[in-house]
mmCIF file of C-alpha atoms in Angstrom:
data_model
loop_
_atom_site.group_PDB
_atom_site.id
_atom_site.type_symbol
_atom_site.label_atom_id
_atom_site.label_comp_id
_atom_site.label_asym_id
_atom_site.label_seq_id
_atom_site.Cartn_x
_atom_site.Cartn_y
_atom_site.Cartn_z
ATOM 1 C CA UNK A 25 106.421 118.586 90.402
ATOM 2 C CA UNK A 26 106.095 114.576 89.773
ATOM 3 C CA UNK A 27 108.434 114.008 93.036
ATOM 4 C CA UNK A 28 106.832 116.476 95.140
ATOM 5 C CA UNK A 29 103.016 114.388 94.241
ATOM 6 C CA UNK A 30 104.462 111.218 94.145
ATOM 7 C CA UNK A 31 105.652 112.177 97.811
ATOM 8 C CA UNK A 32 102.728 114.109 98.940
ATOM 9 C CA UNK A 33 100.007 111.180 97.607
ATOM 10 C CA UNK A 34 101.569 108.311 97.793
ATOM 11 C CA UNK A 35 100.257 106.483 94.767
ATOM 12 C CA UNK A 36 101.034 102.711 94.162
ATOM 13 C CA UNK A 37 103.774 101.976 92.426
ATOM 14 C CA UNK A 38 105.248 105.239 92.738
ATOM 15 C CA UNK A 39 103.463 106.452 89.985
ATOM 16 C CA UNK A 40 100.987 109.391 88.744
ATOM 17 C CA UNK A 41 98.003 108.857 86.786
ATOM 18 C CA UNK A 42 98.393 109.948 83.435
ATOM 19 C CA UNK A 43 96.401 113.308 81.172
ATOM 20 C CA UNK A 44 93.937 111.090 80.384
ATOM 21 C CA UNK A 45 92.993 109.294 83.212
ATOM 22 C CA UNK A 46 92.362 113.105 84.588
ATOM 23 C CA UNK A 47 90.672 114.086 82.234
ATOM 24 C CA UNK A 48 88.033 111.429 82.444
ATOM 25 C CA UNK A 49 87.821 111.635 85.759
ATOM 26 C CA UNK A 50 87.525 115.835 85.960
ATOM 27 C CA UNK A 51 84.451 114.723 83.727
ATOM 28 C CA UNK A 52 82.229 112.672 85.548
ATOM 29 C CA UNK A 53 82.819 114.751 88.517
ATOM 30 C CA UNK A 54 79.254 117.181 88.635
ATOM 31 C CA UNK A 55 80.683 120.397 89.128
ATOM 32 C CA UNK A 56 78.023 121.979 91.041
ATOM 33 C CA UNK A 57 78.486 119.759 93.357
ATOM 34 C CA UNK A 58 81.760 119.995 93.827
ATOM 35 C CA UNK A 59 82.166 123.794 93.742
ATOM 36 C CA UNK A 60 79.478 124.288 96.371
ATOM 37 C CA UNK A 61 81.825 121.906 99.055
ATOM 38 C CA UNK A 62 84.895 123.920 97.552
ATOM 39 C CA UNK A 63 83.096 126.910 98.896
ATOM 40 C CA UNK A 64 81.497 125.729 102.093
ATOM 41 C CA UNK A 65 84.767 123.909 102.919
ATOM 42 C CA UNK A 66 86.850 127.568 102.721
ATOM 43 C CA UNK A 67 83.986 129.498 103.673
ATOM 44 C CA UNK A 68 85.081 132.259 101.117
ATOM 45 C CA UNK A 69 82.752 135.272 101.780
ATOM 46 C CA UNK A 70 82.947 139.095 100.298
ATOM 47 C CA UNK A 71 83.177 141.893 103.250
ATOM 48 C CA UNK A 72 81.818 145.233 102.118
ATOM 49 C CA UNK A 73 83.437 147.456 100.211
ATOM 50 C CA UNK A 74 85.568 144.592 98.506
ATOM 51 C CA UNK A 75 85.919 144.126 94.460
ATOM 52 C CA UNK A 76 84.253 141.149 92.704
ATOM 53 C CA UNK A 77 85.951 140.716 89.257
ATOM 54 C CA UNK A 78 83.795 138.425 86.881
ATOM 55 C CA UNK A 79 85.237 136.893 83.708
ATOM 56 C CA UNK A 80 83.813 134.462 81.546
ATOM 57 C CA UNK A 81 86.948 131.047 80.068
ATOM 58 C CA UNK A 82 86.062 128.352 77.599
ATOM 59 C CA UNK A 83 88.043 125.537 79.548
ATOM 60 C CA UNK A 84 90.924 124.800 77.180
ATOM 61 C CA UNK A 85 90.313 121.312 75.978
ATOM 62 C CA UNK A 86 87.084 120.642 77.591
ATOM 63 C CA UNK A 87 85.348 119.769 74.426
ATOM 64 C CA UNK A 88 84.854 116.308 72.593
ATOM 65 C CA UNK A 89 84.247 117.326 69.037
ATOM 66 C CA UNK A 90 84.743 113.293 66.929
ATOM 67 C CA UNK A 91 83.560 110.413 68.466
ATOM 68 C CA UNK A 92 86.754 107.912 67.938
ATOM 69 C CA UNK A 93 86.628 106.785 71.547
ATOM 70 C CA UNK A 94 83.274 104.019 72.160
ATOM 71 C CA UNK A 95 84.013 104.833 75.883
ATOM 72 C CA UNK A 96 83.706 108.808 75.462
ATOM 73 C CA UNK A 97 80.343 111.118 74.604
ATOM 74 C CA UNK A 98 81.104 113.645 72.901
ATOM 75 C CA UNK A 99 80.235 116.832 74.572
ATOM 76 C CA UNK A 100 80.422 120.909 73.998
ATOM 77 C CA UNK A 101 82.969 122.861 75.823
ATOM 78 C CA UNK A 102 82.795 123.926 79.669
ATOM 79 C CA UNK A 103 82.071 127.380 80.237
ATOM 80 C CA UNK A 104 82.805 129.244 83.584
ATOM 81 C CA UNK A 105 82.250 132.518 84.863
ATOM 82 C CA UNK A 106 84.582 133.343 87.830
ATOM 83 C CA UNK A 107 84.194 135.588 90.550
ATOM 84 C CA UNK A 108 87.362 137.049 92.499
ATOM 85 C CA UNK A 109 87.703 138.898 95.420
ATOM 86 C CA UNK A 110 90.721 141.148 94.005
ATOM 87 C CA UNK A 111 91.311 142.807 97.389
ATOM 88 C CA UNK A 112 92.163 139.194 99.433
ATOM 89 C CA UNK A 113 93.136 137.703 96.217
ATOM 90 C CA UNK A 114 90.063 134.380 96.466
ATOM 91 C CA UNK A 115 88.019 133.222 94.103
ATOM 92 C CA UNK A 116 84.643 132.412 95.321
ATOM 93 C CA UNK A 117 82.414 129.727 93.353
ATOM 94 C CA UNK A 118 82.831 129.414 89.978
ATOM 95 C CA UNK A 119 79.265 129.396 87.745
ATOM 96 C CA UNK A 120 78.391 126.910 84.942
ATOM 97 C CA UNK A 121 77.672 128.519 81.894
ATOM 98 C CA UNK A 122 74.810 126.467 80.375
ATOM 99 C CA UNK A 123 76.467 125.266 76.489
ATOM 100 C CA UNK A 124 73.642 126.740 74.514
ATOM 101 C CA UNK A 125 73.710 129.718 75.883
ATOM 102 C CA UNK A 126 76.493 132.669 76.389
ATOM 103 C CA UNK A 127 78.535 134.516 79.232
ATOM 104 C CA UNK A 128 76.217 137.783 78.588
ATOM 105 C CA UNK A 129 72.882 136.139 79.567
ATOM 106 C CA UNK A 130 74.617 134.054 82.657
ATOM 107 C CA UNK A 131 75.707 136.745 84.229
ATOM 108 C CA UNK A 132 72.745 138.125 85.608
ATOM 109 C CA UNK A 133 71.854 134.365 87.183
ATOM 110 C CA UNK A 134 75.274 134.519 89.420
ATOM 111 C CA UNK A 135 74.752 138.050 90.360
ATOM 112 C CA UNK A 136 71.419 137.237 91.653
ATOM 113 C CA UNK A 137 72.835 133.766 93.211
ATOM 114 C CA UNK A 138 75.915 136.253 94.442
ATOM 115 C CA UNK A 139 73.206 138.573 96.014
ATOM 116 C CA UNK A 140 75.630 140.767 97.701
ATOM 117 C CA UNK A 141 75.041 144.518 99.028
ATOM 118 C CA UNK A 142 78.173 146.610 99.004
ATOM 119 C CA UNK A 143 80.607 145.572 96.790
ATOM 120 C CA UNK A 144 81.864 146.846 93.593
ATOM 121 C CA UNK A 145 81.778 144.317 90.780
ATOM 122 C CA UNK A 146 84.037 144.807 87.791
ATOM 123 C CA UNK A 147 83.121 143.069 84.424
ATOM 124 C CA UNK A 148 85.305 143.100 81.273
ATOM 125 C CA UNK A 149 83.464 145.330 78.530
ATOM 126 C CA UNK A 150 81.779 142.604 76.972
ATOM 127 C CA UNK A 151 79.490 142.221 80.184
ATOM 128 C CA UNK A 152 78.733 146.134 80.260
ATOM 129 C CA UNK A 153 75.226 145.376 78.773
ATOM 130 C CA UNK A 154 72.087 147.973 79.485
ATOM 131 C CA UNK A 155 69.947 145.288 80.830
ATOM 132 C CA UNK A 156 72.666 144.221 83.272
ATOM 133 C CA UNK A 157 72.466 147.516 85.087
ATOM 134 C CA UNK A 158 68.339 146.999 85.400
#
């Protein structure tokens, strides 16, 4: 896809900014932040009777585990749990996972942020905790 960006951004020199230069970009960027205009911006909203799957990802290389770099913290990994609207195919905001904490016990904060009435949300079967249902 390098032609297709180079053509579609632009860039100086005809060039694309390397992994790296992502990556520590993706990490100053506060996420909240940034999901919440995500969402506002496509005004993504569950109808009634639609299908919210959740599901909990480690981002794959999100962590900093040594310290070679002077210019880099080291940090834990990035947790997200994910809502999807299966039936239009969206996903809706995705929820920070605080690090010392687990997918189980931030679920119940983004079904109360969700607060929706009259959809059907579908969990994989490590989220089909007791306390959940309460």
């Amino acid at each position: 896809y390098r032609e297709e960006l180079i053509d579609l951004l632009k860039p100086p020199k005809n060039r694309l900014p390397s992994y790296s230069t992502v990556r520590r970009i993706l990490l100053y960027i506060n996420y909240e932040e940034y999901s919440m205009c995500l969402a506002k911006f496509f005004n993504v909203q569950p109808a009634s009777g639609e299908t919210i799957g959740l599901d909990g990802k480690v981002l794959k290389h999100s962590y900093q585990i040594e310290n070679d770099n002077p210019n880099s913290d080291s940090h834990p990994a990035i947790m997200l749990v994910s809502s999807y609207i299966v039936e239009r195919g969206l996903i809706l905001e995705p929820f920070e996972v605080d690090a010392k904490t687990n997918e189980i016990k931030a679920l119940p904060e983004l079904l109360k942020k969700l607060a929706l009435k009259g959809v059907v949300f579908a969990f994989d079967a490590i989220n089909t905790q007791k306390k959940l249902v309460n």
